[in-house]
Amino acid sequence: MEYEEARQRIFDTLTKKQKSKSKFYFSDLAKILEIKPRDAKKLINKMVEDGTLEYWSSGSTSMYGLKGTGKQAHTEHED
Amino acid sequence: MKLKHETPMLDELESGPWPSFVSDIKDEAAKRAKNEKNVEYQIPTDVCDDLLGILELSFKHGRTHWKHGGIVGVFGYGGGVIGRYCDQPQNFPGVAHFHTMRVSQPGGKYYNTDFLKQLCDLWDLRGSGVTNMHGSTGDIILLGTTTPQLEEIFYELTHNMNQDLGGSGSNLRTPADCLGQSRCEYACYDTQHLCYTLTQEYQDELHRPAFPYKFKFKFDGCPNGCVASIARSDMSFIGTWRDDIRIDQEAVQAYIGGEIAPNGGAHAGRDWGPFDIQKEVIDLCPTECMWMDGKELKIDNKECVRCMHCIDAMPRALRIGQDTGLSILVGAKAPILDGAQMGTMLVPFIKAEEPYDEIKEVIESIWDWWMEEGKNRERLGELMKRQGLQRMLEMTNQKPDPRMVKEPRHNPYIFWKEEEVEGGFERDVNEFRKHHQR
Ligand code: SF4
Ligand code: SF4
């Protein structure tokens, strides 16, 4: 899958789900892209690098969200 | 010296016979208030006071005042920083941000004092001064700093101290090793070299979270297990050998004659009487594979399970074999979901030789399986339970082996498939009835 296409698909799907959910597991993203986790990894890393996505971590688990939309942005009054 | 908050409940924790973290944090609070070294503190000076204050409040309320997780990190890394914010920033501004940084510990935990001093100076300046040496994964844990300090600390660590952040979240966690061949004659492979090589190889897995949950590697040079890999890592690498224990019969006699102290001189604080090889070694061998033949100590090596007891008791008489390598066990974890679990044997013996391609193949096949089939927040050990060992063997291309059976007749996870059985599962009923009545 081309990077731009993948990015758009992630962006659109996550935006649509925004009301109910702001944080996603890595495997949710791989499912959206419909590719194997190992292949999804490169694309998703790139989305973090270019600022489409950001990490959220509880310390034990990591999740991904569209930049600036995570729960923390809300609790920190940054949204 | 008077502290900012009254902490009657925490003070109780100082009253017992043990060293108390409360006293340590109070010391640090007092030290920061005095600031004899004139440090230009980059985060609130009263961070330690407020840390004690918020902890006291949590005790009082019976609930935590830390929020859950956070979005902090250093650029490009999805692990190594754990965001912590408190939910009472007005009363405890010093800990409004109190992020943890995990710093990768050096191999075998070898430091020099220069390094430690540099690290502590950095953390006094840009953090709370409170450290945890070491966390249960092995990392150096720096407790409590603010968001703007993270990149500064990261820059200092990587550029001036040749030091990286460790893992956190759904990553490969900081690999941990025993000191191995650098000091220990029991080491069956070079733990530090393997640990370092795999750490370099799997940088991406360490820093960019894409696993269902955490994943830990640990490297023990021998079954003594100084880093407890068998209990505390999803994948544990334990040194072993497949030839014979080397016996120096003269030294055996020297132990019997009392010329050499057993157990390397340990447990010598009391008079346990003269060393009794029968009682203290031979009778304690778990597989009863040792005996004395006149003046000769004998070992039936094919029955030896490498428990290390005899070697630990008489290290100058008995040595590990020379055809050494390691065993790979998988699936250990602490009791979060359904109880603690020890590692299960996956590869009974594999050579540990550069460039470790065979070992990497096993690792990557496990990851492929777990990344595809593991549920969110499911540890490898739980996936193994859910899908069975047989499935794991298939996915990792390993042949079933009796050494994988934990207890006979208890966990029969080696099943036959129809195509593996000559004649299949169908039988000729007429032929059967010739010999067996209805
Ligand atoms: S695990 Fe074995 S090799 Fe490693 S330090 Fe301990 S005794 Fe030595
Ligand atoms: S290592 Fe353990 S099992 Fe092997 S011979 Fe010694 S005591 Fe027996």
Coordinates of C-alpha atoms in Angstrom, one line a residue, chain B residues 64-276:
Chain B
T64 CA -4.4 7.4 43.7
H65 CA -4.1 11.0 42.7
W66 CA -2.1 10.2 39.6
K67 CA -3.8 10.4 36.2
H68 CA -3.6 7.4 34.0
G69 CA -0.8 7.6 31.4
G70 CA 0.0 10.4 29.0
I71 CA 1.2 11.6 25.7
V72 CA 4.8 12.5 26.5
G73 CA 7.8 11.1 24.9
V74 CA 10.9 12.2 23.1
F75 CA 10.9 12.7 19.4
G76 CA 10.7 9.5 17.4
Y77 CA 10.4 7.2 20.5
G78 CA 7.3 5.5 21.6
G79 CA 8.8 4.2 24.8
G80 CA 11.2 5.1 27.6
V81 CA 9.1 8.0 29.0
I82 CA 6.0 7.4 31.1
G83 CA 3.8 10.4 31.4
R84 CA 2.5 11.1 34.9
Y85 CA 0.3 14.0 35.9
C86 CA -1.3 14.5 39.2
D87 CA -4.9 15.6 39.6
Q88 CA -4.3 18.1 42.4
P89 CA -1.9 20.5 40.7
Q90 CA -3.1 23.5 42.8
N91 CA -2.1 22.0 46.1
F92 CA 0.9 20.1 44.8
P93 CA 2.4 22.2 42.0
G94 CA 5.8 20.5 42.4
V95 CA 4.4 17.3 41.0
A96 CA 1.9 18.7 38.5
H97 CA 4.1 16.8 36.0
F98 CA 6.0 13.9 37.4
H99 CA 7.1 11.9 34.4
T100 CA 9.3 8.8 34.7
M101 CA 12.2 8.2 32.4
R102 CA 13.6 4.7 31.9
V103 CA 17.2 4.6 31.0
S104 CA 18.7 1.5 29.6
Q105 CA 21.1 -0.1 32.1
P106 CA 24.6 -1.0 30.9
G107 CA 25.3 -4.7 30.1
G108 CA 25.7 -6.8 33.3
K109 CA 25.0 -3.5 35.2
Y110 CA 28.6 -2.4 35.0
Y111 CA 29.0 1.3 35.8
N112 CA 31.9 3.4 36.8
T113 CA 31.5 6.0 39.4
D114 CA 32.0 8.8 36.8
F115 CA 28.9 7.6 34.9
L116 CA 26.8 7.4 38.1
K117 CA 27.9 10.8 39.2
Q118 CA 27.1 12.3 35.8
L119 CA 23.7 10.6 35.8
C120 CA 22.9 11.9 39.3
D121 CA 24.0 15.4 38.5
L122 CA 21.9 15.5 35.4
W123 CA 18.9 14.2 37.4
D124 CA 19.4 16.7 40.2
L125 CA 19.5 19.5 37.7
R126 CA 16.6 18.4 35.4
G127 CA 14.6 16.0 37.5
S128 CA 13.5 15.3 41.1
G129 CA 16.8 13.7 42.1
V130 CA 14.8 10.5 43.0
T131 CA 15.9 7.4 41.2
N132 CA 15.1 3.7 41.4
M133 CA 18.1 1.5 40.8
H134 CA 16.9 -0.7 39.2
G135 CA 13.3 -1.3 38.1
S136 CA 12.2 -4.9 37.8
T137 CA 12.9 -5.0 34.1
G138 CA 16.5 -3.8 34.9
D139 CA 16.4 -0.2 33.8
I140 CA 17.7 2.7 35.7
I141 CA 14.5 4.6 36.6
L142 CA 14.5 8.3 36.9
L143 CA 11.4 9.4 38.7
G144 CA 9.8 12.7 38.2
T145 CA 10.4 15.5 35.7
T146 CA 8.4 18.0 33.6
T147 CA 7.6 17.8 29.9
P148 CA 10.1 20.5 28.8
Q149 CA 13.0 18.7 30.4
L150 CA 12.5 15.4 28.5
E151 CA 14.3 16.4 25.3
E152 CA 17.0 18.1 27.2
I153 CA 17.7 15.0 29.3
F154 CA 17.5 12.7 26.2
Y155 CA 20.0 14.9 24.4
E156 CA 22.4 14.8 27.3
L157 CA 22.1 11.1 27.7
T158 CA 22.6 10.2 24.1
H159 CA 25.2 12.9 23.1
N160 CA 27.3 13.1 26.2
M161 CA 26.8 9.9 28.1
N162 CA 26.5 7.4 25.2
Q163 CA 23.3 6.2 26.8
D164 CA 19.9 5.3 25.4
L165 CA 16.4 5.3 26.9
G166 CA 14.9 1.9 27.6
G167 CA 11.6 0.4 26.7
S168 CA 8.1 0.9 28.0
G169 CA 4.6 0.3 26.8
S170 CA 3.9 -2.3 24.1
N171 CA 7.5 -2.5 23.1
L172 CA 10.5 -4.8 23.5
R173 CA 11.5 -3.9 27.0
T174 CA 15.1 -3.1 27.9
P175 CA 16.9 -6.5 27.6
A176 CA 18.7 -7.5 30.8
D177 CA 21.6 -9.9 31.3
C178 CA 23.7 -11.4 34.0
L179 CA 27.3 -10.4 34.0
G180 CA 28.2 -13.7 32.4
Q181 CA 31.6 -14.5 31.1
S182 CA 33.0 -11.2 32.2
R183 CA 33.3 -12.6 35.8
C184 CA 31.5 -15.9 36.1
E185 CA 33.0 -19.2 35.4
Y186 CA 29.5 -20.8 35.2
A187 CA 28.6 -18.8 32.1
C188 CA 27.8 -21.1 29.1
Y189 CA 27.7 -18.2 26.6
D190 CA 28.6 -14.6 26.4
T191 CA 25.4 -13.1 27.8
Q192 CA 26.6 -9.5 27.4
H193 CA 27.5 -10.0 23.8
L194 CA 24.2 -11.6 22.9
C195 CA 22.2 -9.1 24.9
Y196 CA 24.0 -6.2 23.2
T197 CA 23.7 -7.6 19.8
L198 CA 20.0 -8.2 20.0
T199 CA 19.5 -4.8 21.6
Q200 CA 21.2 -3.2 18.6
E201 CA 19.4 -5.5 16.1
Y202 CA 15.9 -4.8 17.5
Q203 CA 16.1 -1.0 18.1
D204 CA 12.9 -0.5 16.2
E205 CA 11.0 -3.0 18.4
L206 CA 12.5 -1.3 21.5
H207 CA 11.5 2.2 20.6
R208 CA 8.4 2.0 18.4
P209 CA 5.5 0.2 20.0
A210 CA 3.8 -2.3 17.7
F211 CA 3.4 -5.3 19.9
P212 CA 0.1 -6.4 21.5
Y213 CA 1.7 -5.8 24.9
K214 CA 5.1 -5.7 26.6
F215 CA 7.8 -8.2 25.6
K216 CA 10.9 -9.0 27.7
F217 CA 14.2 -10.7 26.9
K218 CA 16.5 -11.8 29.6
F219 CA 19.8 -13.6 29.4
D220 CA 21.1 -15.9 32.1
G221 CA 24.5 -17.4 31.5
C222 CA 23.6 -20.6 33.4
P223 CA 20.7 -22.2 35.1
N224 CA 21.5 -20.4 38.4
G225 CA 19.5 -17.6 36.8
C226 CA 20.8 -14.5 38.3
V227 CA 18.4 -12.3 36.3
A228 CA 15.6 -14.8 36.9
S229 CA 14.8 -14.9 33.2
I230 CA 12.7 -18.1 33.6
A231 CA 10.2 -16.2 35.8
R232 CA 10.4 -12.7 34.4
S233 CA 10.8 -12.7 30.7
D234 CA 8.6 -13.6 27.7
M235 CA 11.7 -15.0 26.2
S236 CA 14.4 -16.3 28.4
F237 CA 17.9 -17.4 27.2
I238 CA 19.5 -19.8 29.7
G239 CA 23.0 -21.1 29.3
T240 CA 23.4 -24.9 29.3
W241 CA 25.7 -27.6 27.9
R242 CA 25.1 -30.9 26.2
D243 CA 28.3 -32.9 27.0
D244 CA 29.5 -34.0 30.5
I245 CA 30.2 -32.1 33.7
R246 CA 33.9 -31.9 34.1
I247 CA 35.1 -33.6 37.3
D248 CA 38.4 -33.0 39.0
Q249 CA 38.6 -36.0 41.3
E250 CA 41.5 -34.6 43.3
A251 CA 39.5 -31.5 44.1
V252 CA 36.6 -33.7 45.0
Q253 CA 38.8 -35.4 47.6
A254 CA 40.0 -32.0 48.8
Y255 CA 36.4 -31.0 49.5
I256 CA 35.8 -34.2 51.3
G257 CA 39.0 -33.8 53.3
G258 CA 38.0 -30.2 54.3
E259 CA 40.9 -28.6 52.5
I260 CA 38.5 -26.5 50.3
A261 CA 35.5 -24.8 51.8
P262 CA 32.3 -25.9 50.1
N263 CA 29.9 -23.4 48.4
G264 CA 32.8 -21.1 47.7
G265 CA 33.0 -20.3 51.4
A266 CA 29.4 -19.1 51.6
H267 CA 27.1 -20.1 54.6
A268 CA 30.3 -20.1 56.8
G269 CA 28.8 -18.0 59.6
R270 CA 27.8 -21.0 61.6
D271 CA 29.5 -24.3 62.3
W272 CA 27.7 -26.8 60.2
G273 CA 30.2 -29.6 60.9
P274 CA 32.5 -31.1 58.3
F275 CA 31.4 -31.2 54.7
D276 CA 29.4 -34.4 53.9

